[in-house]
CSV table of C-alpha atoms and ligand atoms in Angstrom, one decimal:
chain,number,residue,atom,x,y,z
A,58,UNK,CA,2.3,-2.4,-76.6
A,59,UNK,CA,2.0,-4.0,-72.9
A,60,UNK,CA,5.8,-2.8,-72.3
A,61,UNK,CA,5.9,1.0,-71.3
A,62,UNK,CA,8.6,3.6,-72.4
A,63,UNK,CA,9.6,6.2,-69.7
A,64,UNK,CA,10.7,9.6,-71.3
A,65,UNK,CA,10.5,8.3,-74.8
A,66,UNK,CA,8.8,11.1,-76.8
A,67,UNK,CA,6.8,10.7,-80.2
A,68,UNK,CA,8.7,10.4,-83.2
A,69,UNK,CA,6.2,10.0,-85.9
A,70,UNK,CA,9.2,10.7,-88.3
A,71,UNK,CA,11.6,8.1,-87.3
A,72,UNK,CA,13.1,6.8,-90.4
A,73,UNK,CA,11.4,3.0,-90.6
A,74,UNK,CA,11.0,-0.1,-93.1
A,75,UNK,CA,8.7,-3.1,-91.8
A,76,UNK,CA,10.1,-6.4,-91.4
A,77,UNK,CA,10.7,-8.1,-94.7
A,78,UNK,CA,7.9,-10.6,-95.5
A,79,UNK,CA,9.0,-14.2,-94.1
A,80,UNK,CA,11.6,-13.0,-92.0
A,81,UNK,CA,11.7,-13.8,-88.2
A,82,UNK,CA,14.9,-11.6,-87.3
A,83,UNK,CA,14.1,-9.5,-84.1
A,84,UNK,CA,16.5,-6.7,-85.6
A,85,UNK,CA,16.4,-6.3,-89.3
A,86,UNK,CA,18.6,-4.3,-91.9
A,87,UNK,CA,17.8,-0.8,-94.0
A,88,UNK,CA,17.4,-2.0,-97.6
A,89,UNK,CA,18.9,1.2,-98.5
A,90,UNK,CA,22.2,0.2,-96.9
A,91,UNK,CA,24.8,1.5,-96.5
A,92,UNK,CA,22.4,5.1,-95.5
A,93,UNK,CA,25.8,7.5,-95.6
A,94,UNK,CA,28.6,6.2,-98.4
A,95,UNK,CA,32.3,6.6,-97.1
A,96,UNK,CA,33.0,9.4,-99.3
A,97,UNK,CA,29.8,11.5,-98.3
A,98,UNK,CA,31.6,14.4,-97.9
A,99,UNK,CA,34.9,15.2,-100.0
A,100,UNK,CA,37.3,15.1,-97.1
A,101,UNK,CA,36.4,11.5,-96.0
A,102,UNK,CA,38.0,8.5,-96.3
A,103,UNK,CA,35.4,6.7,-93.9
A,104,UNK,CA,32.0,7.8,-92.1
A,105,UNK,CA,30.9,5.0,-89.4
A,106,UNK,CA,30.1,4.5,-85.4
A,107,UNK,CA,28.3,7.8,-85.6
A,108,UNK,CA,25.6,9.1,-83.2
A,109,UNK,CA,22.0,10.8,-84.3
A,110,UNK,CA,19.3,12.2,-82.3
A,111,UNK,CA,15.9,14.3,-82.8
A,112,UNK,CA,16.5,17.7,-83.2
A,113,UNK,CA,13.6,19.9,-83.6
A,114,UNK,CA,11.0,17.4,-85.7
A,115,UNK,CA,14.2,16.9,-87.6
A,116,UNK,CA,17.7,14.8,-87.5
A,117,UNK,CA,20.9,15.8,-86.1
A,118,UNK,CA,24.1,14.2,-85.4
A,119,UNK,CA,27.7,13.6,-84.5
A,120,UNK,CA,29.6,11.9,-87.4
A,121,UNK,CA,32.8,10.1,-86.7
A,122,UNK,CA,35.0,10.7,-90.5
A,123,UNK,CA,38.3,9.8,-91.0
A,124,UNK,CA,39.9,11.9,-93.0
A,125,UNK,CA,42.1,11.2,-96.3
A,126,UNK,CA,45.1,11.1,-93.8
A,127,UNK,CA,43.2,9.0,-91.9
A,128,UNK,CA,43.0,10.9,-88.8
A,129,UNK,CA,39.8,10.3,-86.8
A,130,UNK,CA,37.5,13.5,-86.5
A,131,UNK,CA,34.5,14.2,-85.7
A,132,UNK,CA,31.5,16.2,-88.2
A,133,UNK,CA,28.1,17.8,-87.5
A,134,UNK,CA,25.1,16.1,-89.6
A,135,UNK,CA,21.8,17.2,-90.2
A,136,UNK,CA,18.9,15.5,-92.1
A,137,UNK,CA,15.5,15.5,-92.4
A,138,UNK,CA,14.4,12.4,-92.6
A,139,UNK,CA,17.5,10.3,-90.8
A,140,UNK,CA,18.2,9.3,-93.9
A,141,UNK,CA,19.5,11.8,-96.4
A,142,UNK,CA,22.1,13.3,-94.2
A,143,UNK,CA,23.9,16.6,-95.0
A,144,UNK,CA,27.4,16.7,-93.4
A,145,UNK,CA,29.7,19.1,-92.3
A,146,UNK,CA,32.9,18.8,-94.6
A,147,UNK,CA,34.9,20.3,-92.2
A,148,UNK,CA,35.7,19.1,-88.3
A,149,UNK,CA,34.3,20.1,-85.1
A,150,UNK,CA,35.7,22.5,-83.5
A,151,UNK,CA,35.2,22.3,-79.9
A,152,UNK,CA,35.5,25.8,-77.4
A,153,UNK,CA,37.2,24.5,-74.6
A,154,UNK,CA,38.1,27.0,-71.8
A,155,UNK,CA,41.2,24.5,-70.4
A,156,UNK,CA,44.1,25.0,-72.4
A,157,UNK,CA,45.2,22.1,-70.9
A,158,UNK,CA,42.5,19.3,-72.3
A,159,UNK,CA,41.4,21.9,-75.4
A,160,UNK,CA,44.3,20.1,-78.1
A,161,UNK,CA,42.4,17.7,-80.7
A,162,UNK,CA,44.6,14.9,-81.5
A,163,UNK,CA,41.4,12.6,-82.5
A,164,UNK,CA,38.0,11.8,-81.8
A,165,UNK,CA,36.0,8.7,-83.0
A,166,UNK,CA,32.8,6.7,-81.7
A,167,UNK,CA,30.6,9.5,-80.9
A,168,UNK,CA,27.4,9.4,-78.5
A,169,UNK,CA,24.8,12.0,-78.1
A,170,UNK,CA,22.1,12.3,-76.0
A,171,UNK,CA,19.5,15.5,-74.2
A,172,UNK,CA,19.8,15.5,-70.7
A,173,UNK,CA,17.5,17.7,-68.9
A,174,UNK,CA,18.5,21.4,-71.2
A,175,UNK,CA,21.1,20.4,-73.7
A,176,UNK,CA,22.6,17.8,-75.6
A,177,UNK,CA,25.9,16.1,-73.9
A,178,UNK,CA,28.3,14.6,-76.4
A,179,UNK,CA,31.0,11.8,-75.0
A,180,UNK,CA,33.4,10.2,-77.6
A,181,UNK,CA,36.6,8.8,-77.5
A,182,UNK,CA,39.1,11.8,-77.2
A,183,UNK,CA,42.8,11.9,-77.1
A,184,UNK,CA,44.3,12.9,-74.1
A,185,UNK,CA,47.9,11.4,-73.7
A,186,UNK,CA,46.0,8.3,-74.8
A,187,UNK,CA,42.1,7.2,-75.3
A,188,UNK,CA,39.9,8.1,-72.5
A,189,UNK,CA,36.2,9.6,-72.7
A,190,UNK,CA,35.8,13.4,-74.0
A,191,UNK,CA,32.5,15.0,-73.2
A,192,UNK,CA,31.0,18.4,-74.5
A,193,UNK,CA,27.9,20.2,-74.5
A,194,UNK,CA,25.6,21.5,-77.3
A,195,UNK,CA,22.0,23.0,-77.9
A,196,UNK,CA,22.5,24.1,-81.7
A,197,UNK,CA,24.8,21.2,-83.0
A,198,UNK,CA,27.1,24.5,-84.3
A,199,UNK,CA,28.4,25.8,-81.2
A,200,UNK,CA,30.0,22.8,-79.1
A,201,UNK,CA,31.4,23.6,-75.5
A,202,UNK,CA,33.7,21.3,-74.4
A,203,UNK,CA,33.5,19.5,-70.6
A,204,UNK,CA,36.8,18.2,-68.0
A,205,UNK,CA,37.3,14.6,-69.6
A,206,UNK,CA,35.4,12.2,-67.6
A,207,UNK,CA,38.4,9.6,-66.9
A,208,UNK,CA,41.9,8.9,-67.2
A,209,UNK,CA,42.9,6.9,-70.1
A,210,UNK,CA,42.6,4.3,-70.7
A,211,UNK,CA,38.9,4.4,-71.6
A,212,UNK,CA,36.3,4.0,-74.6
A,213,UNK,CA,33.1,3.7,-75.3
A,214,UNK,CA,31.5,6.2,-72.5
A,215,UNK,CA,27.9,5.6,-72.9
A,216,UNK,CA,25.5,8.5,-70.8
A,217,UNK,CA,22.1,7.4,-69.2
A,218,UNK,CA,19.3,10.1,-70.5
A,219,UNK,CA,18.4,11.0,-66.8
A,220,UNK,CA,20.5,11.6,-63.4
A,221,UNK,CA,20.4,8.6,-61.2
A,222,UNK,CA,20.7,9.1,-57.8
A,223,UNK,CA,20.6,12.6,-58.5
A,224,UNK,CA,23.6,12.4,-60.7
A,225,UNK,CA,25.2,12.1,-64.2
A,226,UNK,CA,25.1,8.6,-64.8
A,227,UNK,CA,27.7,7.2,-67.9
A,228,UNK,CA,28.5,3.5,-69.0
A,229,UNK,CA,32.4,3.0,-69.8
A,230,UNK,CA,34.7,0.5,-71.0
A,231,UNK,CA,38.3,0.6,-69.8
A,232,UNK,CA,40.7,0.0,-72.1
A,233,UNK,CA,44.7,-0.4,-73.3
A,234,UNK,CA,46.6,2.0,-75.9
A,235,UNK,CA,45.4,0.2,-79.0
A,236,UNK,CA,42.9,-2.7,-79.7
A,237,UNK,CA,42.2,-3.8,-76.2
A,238,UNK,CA,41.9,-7.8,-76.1
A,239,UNK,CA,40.2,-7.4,-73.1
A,240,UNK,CA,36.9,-5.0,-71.7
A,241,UNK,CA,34.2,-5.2,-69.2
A,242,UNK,CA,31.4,-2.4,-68.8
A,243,UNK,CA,31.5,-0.3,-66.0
A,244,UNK,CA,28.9,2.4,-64.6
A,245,UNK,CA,30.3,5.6,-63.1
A,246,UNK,CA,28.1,8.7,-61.2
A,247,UNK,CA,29.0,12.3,-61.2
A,248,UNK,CA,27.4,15.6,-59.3
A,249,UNK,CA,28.5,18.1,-61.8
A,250,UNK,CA,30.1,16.4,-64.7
A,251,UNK,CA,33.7,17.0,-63.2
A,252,UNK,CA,34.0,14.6,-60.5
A,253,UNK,CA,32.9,10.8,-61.8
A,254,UNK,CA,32.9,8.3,-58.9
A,255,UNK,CA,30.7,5.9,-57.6
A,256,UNK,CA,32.4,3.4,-60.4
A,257,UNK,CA,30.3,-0.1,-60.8
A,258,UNK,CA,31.0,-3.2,-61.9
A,259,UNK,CA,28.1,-3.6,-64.9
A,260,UNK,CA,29.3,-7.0,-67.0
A,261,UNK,CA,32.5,-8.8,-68.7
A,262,UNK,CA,32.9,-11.5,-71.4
A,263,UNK,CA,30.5,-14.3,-71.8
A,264,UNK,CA,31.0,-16.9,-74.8
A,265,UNK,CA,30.8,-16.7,-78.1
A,266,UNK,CA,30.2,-13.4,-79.7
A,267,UNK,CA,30.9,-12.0,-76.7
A,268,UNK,CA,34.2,-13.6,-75.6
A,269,UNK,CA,36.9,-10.9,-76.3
A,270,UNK,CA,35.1,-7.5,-74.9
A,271,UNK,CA,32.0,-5.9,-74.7
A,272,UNK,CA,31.1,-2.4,-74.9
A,273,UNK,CA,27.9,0.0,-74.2
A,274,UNK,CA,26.4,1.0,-77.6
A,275,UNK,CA,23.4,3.7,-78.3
A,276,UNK,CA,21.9,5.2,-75.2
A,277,UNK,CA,19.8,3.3,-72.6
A,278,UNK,CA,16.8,3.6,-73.2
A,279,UNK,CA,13.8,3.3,-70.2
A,280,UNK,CA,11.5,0.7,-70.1
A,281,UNK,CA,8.9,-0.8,-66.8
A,282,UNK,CA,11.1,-3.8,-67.5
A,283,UNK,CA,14.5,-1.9,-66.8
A,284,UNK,CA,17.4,0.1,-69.0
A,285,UNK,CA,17.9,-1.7,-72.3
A,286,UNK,CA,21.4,-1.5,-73.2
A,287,UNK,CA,22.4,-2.4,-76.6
A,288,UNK,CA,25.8,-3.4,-76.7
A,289,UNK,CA,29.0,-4.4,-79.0
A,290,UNK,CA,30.7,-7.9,-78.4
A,291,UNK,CA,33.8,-9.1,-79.7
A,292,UNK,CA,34.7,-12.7,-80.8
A,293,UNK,CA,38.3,-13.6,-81.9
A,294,UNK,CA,38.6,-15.4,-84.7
A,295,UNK,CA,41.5,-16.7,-86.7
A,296,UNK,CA,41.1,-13.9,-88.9
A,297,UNK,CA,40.5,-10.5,-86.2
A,298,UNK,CA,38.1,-9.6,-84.2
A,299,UNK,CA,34.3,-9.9,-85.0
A,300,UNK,CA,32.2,-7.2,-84.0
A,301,UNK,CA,28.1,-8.0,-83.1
A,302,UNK,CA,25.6,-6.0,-81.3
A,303,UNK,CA,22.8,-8.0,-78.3
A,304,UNK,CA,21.5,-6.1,-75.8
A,305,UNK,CA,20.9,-6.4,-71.9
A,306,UNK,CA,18.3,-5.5,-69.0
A,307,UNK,CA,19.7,-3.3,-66.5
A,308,UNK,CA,18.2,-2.5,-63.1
A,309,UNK,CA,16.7,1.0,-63.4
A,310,UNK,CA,17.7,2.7,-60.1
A,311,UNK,CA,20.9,0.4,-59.7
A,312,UNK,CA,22.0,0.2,-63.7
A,313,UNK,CA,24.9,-1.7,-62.8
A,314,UNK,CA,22.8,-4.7,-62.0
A,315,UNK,CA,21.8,-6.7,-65.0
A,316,UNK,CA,18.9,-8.4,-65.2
A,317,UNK,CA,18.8,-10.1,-68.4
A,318,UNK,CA,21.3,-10.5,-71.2
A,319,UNK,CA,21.4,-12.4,-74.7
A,320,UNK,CA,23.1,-15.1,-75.2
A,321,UNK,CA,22.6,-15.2,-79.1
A,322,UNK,CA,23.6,-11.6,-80.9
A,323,UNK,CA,21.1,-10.0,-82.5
A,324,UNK,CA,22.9,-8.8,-85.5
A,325,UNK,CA,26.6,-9.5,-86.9
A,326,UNK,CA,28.5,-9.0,-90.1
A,327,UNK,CA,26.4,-10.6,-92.6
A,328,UNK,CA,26.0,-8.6,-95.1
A,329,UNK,CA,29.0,-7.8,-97.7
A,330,UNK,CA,29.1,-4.3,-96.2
A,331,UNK,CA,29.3,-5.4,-92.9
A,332,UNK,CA,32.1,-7.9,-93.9
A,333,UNK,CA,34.1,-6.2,-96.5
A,334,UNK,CA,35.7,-2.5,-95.9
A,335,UNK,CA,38.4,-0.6,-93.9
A,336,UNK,CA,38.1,-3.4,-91.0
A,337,UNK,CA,36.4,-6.3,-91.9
A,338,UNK,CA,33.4,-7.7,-89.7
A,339,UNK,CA,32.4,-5.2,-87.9
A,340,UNK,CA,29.0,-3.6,-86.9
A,341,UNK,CA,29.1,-1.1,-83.9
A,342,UNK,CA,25.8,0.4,-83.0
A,343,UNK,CA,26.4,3.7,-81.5
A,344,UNK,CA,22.5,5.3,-81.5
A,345,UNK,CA,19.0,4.1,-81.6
A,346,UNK,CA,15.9,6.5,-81.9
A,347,UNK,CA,12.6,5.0,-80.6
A,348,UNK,CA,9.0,6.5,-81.4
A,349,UNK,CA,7.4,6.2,-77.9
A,350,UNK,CA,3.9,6.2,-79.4
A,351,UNK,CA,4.8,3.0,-81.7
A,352,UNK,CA,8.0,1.3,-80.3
A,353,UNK,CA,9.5,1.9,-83.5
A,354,UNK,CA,13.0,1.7,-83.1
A,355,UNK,CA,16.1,2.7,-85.9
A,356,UNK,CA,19.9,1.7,-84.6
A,357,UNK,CA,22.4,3.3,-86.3
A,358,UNK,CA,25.4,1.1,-86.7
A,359,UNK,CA,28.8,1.7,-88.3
A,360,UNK,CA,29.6,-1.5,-90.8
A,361,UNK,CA,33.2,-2.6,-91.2
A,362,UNK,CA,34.9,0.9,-90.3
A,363,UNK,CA,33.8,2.1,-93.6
A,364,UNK,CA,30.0,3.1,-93.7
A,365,UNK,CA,27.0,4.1,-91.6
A,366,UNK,CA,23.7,1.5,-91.6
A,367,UNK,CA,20.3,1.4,-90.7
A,368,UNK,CA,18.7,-1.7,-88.7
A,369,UNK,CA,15.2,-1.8,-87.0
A,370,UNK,CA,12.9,-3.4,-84.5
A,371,UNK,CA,9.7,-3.2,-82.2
A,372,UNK,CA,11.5,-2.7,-79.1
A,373,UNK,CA,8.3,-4.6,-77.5
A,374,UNK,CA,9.9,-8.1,-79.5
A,375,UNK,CA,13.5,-6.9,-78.7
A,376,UNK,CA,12.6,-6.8,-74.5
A,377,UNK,CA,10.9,-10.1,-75.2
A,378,UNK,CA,14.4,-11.8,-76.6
A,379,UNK,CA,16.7,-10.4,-74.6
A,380,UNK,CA,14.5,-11.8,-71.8
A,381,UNK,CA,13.4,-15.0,-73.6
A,382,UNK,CA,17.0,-16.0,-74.7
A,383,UNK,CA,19.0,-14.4,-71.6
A,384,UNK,CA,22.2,-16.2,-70.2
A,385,UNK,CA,23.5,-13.4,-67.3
B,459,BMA,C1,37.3,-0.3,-81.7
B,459,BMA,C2,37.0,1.1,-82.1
B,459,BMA,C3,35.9,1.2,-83.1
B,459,BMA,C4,36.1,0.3,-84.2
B,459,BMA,C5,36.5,-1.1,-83.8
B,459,BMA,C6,36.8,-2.0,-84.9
B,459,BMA,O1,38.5,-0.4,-80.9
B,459,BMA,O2,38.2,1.7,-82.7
B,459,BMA,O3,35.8,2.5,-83.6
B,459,BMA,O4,34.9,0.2,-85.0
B,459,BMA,O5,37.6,-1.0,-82.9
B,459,BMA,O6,37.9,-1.6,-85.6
């Protein structure tokens, strides 16, 4: 692999299936999807946009379930082999030391990533509206729960796996109170995980695919050619939204400058699972693992608000699209 991975550890174990024979898609789907059924665990209703990462030669993860009253919580998940996953019935419950941010009124569209000693979880978190909740974690059963990083209205908080300029680094998407016909990516810094500042214009809407809003998906991961950012974009269509995942190029010591950006998707609802369910056409990548030695790479994608899918690629051919096929 001429492209090189910075930070990207082995992960012999990453769940993987080759490219089907004859196909010539740069991101291909799990033929065991959907990898996690809605009703997984007895309480759910829904198990989707959910984040994984290694955790100690095995899988763990933050799950995002809606519940049989449909409220959106979020649910530990461990699994061997990043397929067979083994949730948590019940909720997390986060230890928060501010009375005044500690009420759960929802969580949903989970990211997790290790930063330096721990794992930092960011999700979309109720307070007086959607805005980006953050807590730490080294055991995935014990969750501490950070200051919220901004005021509503915010989604899709998105953390670099490094400081940057010697700080916490986080992608974000401002937002409204409900579905948001509108959303550009912005890149905020923080010191000490309090304070965010430093706020970045990143990119907005181009055509297509991408016309209504985008939004930062799995973590950036660090390549010599710059931060690839996989990303959701929305296209309006007569019949709702339409949810597909590209990917960008960012500049790795200014993030907010993109490099390269695709102009075609490289995955959208297709598939009957992807079309058919809670919210039609919808996939909405929220993690990707990479083996460093190979360039393996498994995203994790929640399909029409309903289940949890497996896609792959080399991330090798995926830098070469995104840079072959970019439109900034
Ligand atoms: C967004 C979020 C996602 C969801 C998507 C499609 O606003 O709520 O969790 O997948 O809408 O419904």
């Amino acid at each position: 692999m001429a492209l090189k991975l910075v930070n990207v550890g082995a992960l012999p174990n990453i769940p993987w299936e080759d490219r089907p024979a004859g196909m010539s898609e740069v991101v291909w789907r799990s033929a065991n999807n959907p990898v996690i059924k809605r009703n997984a665990i007895p309480s759910s209703n829904s198990i989707f946009n959910s984040a994984v990462v290694p955790f100690k030669g095995e899988f763990a993860g933050v799950f995002r379930c809606d519940n049989r009253a449909r409220h959106m919580q979020l649910h530990t998940g461990r699994s061997k082999d990043g397929y067979h996953w083994t949730l948590e019935n019940d909720p997390i419950e986060f230890e928060c030391a501010e009375p005044e941010i500690a009420h759960f009124e929802y969580g949903y569209d989970p990211r997790v990533v290790w930063i330096e000693d721990r794992y930092y979880v960011t999700w979309c978190n109720w307070f007086h509206g959607p805005t980006i909740g953050a807590a730490t974690t080294t055991d995935f059963k014990t969750y501490t729960q950070l200051e919220n990083a901004f005021l509503p209205f915010n989604r899709n908080g998105v953390l670099f796996p490094r400081k940057i300029n010697g700080n916490f680094a986080m992608l974000s998407r401002p937002s409204d109170n409900g579905h948001t016909p509108f959303g550009d990516i912005f890149y905020s810094e923080s010191p000490d995980f309090v304070y965010w500042g430093k706020h970045r214009y990143v990119m907005g809407t181009k055509g297509g695919w991408q016309s209504t809003k985008v939004g930062a998906g799995p973590i950036p991961i660090e390549t010599s050619e710059g931060w690839l950012m996989i990303y959701h974009g929305v296209l309006t269509s007569c019949n709702g939204y339409v949810y597909s995942f590209g990917a960008a190029l960012l500049d790795l010591e200014k993030p907010w400058k993109v490099i390269y950006r695709t102009e075609p998707y490289l995955l959208a609802p297709w598939e009957s699972y992807e079309t058919a369910g809670d919210v039609p056409n919808v996939t909405f990548p929220c993690a990707a693992l990479v083996d460093g030695d190979t360039g393996r790479m498994a995203i994790y994608y929640g399909a029409a608000d309903t289940v949890t899918c497996l896609a792959f690629a080399k991330i090798d051919e995926m830098v070469d699209f995104v840079k072959k096929n970019s439109k900034v």
